[in-house]
mmCIF file of C-alpha atoms in Angstrom:
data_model
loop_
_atom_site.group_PDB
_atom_site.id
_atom_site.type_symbol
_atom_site.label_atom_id
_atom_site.label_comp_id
_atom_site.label_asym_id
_atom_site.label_seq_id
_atom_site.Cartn_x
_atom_site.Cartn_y
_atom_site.Cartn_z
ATOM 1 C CA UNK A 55 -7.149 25.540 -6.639
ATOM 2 C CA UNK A 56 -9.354 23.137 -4.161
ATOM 3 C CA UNK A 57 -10.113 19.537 -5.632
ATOM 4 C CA UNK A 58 -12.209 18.888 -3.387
ATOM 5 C CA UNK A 59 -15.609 19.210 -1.640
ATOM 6 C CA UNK A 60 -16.690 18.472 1.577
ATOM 7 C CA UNK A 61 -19.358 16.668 2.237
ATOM 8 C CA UNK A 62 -19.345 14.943 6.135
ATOM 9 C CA UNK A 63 -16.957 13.515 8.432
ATOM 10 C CA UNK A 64 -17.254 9.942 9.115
ATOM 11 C CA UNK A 65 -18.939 9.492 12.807
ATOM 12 C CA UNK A 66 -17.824 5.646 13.083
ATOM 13 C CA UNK A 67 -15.041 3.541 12.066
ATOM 14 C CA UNK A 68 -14.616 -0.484 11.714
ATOM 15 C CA UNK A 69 -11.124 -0.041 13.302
ATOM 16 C CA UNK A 70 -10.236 2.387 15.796
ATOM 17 C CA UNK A 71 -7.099 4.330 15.127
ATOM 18 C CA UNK A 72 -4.936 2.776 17.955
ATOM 19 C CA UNK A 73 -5.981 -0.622 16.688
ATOM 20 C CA UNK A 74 -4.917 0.903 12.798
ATOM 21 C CA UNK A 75 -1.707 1.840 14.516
ATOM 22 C CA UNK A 76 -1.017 -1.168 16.319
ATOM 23 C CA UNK A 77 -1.486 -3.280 13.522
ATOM 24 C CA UNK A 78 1.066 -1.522 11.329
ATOM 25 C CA UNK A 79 3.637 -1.225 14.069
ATOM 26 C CA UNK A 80 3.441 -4.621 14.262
ATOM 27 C CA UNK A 81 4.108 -4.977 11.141
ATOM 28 C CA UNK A 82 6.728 -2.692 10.383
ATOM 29 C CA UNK A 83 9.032 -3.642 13.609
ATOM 30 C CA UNK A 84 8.450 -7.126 13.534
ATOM 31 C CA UNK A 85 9.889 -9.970 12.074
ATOM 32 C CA UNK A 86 6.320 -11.613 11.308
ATOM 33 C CA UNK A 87 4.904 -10.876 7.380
ATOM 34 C CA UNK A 88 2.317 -9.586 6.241
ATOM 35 C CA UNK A 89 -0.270 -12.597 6.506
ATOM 36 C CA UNK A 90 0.646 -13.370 9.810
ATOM 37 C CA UNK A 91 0.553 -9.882 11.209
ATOM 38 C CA UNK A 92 -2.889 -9.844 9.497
ATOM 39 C CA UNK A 93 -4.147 -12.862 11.271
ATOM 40 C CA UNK A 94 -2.649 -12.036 14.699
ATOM 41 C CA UNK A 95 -5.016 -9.104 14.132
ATOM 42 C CA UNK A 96 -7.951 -11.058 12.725
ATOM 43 C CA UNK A 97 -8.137 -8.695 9.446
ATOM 44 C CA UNK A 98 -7.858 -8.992 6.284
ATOM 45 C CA UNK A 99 -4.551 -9.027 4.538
ATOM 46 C CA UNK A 100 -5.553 -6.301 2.023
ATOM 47 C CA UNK A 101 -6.661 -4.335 4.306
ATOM 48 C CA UNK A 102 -3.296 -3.966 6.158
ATOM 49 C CA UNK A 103 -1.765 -3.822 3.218
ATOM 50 C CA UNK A 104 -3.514 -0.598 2.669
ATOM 51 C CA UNK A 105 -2.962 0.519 5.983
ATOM 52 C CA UNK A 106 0.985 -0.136 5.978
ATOM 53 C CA UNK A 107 1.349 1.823 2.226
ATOM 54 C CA UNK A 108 -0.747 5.000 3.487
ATOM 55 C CA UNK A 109 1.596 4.919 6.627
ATOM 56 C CA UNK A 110 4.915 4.845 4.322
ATOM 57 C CA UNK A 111 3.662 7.858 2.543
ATOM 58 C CA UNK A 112 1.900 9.893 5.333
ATOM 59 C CA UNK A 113 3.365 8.787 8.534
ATOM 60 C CA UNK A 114 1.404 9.250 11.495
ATOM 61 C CA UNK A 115 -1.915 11.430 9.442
ATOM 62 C CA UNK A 116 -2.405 8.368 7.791
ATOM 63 C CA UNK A 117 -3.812 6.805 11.420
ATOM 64 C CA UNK A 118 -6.377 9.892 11.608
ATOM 65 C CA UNK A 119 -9.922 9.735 10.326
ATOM 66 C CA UNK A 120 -10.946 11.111 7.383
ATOM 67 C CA UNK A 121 -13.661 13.332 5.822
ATOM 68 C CA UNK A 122 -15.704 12.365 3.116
ATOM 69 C CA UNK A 123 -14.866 14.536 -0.007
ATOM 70 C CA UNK A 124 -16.550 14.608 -3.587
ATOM 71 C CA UNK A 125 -13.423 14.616 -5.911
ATOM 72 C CA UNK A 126 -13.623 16.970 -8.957
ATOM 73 C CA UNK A 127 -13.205 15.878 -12.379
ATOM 74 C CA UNK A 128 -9.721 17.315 -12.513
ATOM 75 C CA UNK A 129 -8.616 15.409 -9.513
ATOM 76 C CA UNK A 130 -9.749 12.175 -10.806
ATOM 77 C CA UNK A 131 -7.927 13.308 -14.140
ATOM 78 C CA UNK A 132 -5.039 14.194 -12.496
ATOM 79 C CA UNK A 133 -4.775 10.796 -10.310
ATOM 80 C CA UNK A 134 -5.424 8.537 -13.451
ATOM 81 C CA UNK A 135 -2.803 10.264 -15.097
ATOM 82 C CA UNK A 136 0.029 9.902 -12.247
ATOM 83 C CA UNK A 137 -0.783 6.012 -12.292
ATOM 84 C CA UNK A 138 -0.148 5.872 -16.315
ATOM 85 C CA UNK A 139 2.833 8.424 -16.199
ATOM 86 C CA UNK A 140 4.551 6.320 -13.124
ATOM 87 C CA UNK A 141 2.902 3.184 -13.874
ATOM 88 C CA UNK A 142 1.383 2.887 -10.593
ATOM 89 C CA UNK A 143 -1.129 0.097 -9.640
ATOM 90 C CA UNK A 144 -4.481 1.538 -8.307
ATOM 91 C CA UNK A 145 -3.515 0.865 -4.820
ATOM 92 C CA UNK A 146 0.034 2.473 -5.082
ATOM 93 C CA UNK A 147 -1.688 5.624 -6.044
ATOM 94 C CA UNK A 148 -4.619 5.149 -3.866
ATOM 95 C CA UNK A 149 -1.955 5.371 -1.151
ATOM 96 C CA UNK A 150 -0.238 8.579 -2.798
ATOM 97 C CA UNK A 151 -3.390 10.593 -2.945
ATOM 98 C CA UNK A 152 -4.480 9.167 0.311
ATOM 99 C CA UNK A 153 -7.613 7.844 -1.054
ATOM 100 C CA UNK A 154 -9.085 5.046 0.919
ATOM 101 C CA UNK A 155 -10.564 3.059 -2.112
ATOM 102 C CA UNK A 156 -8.493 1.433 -4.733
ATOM 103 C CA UNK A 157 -11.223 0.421 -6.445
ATOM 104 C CA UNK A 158 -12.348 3.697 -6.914
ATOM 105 C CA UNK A 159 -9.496 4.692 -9.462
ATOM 106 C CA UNK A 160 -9.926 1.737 -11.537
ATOM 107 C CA UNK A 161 -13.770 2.936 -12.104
ATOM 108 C CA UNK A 162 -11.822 6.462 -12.491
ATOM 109 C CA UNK A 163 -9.724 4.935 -15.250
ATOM 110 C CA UNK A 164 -12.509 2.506 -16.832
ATOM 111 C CA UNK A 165 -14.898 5.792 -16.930
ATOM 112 C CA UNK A 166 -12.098 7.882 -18.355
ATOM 113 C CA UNK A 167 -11.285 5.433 -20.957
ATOM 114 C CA UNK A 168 -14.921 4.617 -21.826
ATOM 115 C CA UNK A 169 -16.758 8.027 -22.172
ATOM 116 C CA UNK A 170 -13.526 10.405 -21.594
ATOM 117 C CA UNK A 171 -13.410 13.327 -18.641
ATOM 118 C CA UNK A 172 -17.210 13.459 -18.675
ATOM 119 C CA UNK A 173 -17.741 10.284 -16.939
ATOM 120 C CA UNK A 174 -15.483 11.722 -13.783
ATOM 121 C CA UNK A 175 -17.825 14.597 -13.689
ATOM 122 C CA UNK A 176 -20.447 14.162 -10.200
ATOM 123 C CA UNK A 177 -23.281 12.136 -10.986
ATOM 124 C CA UNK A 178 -26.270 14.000 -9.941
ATOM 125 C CA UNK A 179 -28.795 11.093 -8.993
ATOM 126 C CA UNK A 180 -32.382 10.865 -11.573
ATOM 127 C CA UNK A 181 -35.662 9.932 -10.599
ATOM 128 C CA UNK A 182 -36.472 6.497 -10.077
ATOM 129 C CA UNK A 183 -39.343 4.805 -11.634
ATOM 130 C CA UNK A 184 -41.829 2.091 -9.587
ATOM 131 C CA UNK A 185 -42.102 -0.730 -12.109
ATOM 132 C CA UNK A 186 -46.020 -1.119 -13.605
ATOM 133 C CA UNK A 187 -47.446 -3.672 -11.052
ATOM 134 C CA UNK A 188 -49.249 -6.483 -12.421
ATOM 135 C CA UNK A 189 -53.012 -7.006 -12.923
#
């Protein structure tokens, strides 16, 4: 069963994927940490942090660039429920699913826990309304 629809590749990134690499090599085989890898880079320490947990899980893919997907309510079921069952943090399964937004499964999880599996359903976007300008 696909999870997943395809929407567009991403033309441009921030970080090329030999700077992505570098950064985690340096990382990973040196003795610096973390912060100070991050800074030798002039990035942010998140943001490598990211970078070095999609690597652990996916090796080498994790370098490539991705394509834009629309999730399906399932899948967004399915990863909330992996982070409660393993007691993952949002970035540790971020990383699993190879999902490039954290953030993203803690709206996931809010929605979920707010409104139930509706809420992870696509939003289809409504008309907006001009405001009444004044007299």
């Amino acid at each position: 069963m696909d999870t997943h629809i395809q929407l567009f590749e991403v033309p441009m990134r921030k970080y090329s994927e030999q700077f992505r690499h570098d950064a985690v090599k340096a990382y990973i085989n040196g003795p610096k940490g973390l912060r100070r890898v991050a800074k030798d880079f002039n990035m942010d320490c998140s943001l490598l942090r990211r970078w070095v947990a999609a690597y652990r899980i996916h090796g080498e893919e994790s370098f490539q660039a991705t394509v834009r997907v629309r999730h399906s309510p399932q899948f967004k079921l399915s990863v909330v429920q992996r982070m409660w069952k393993d007691k993952l943090s949002c970035r540790q399964v971020a990383a699993l699913f190879g999902l490039k937004n954290s953030s993203q499964v803690g709206s996931w999880e809010q929605g979920y826990y707010s409104s139930g599996i509706e809420s992870l359903a696509p939003q289809t976007p409504g008309r907006t309304f001009a405001m009444p300008k004044q007299p």
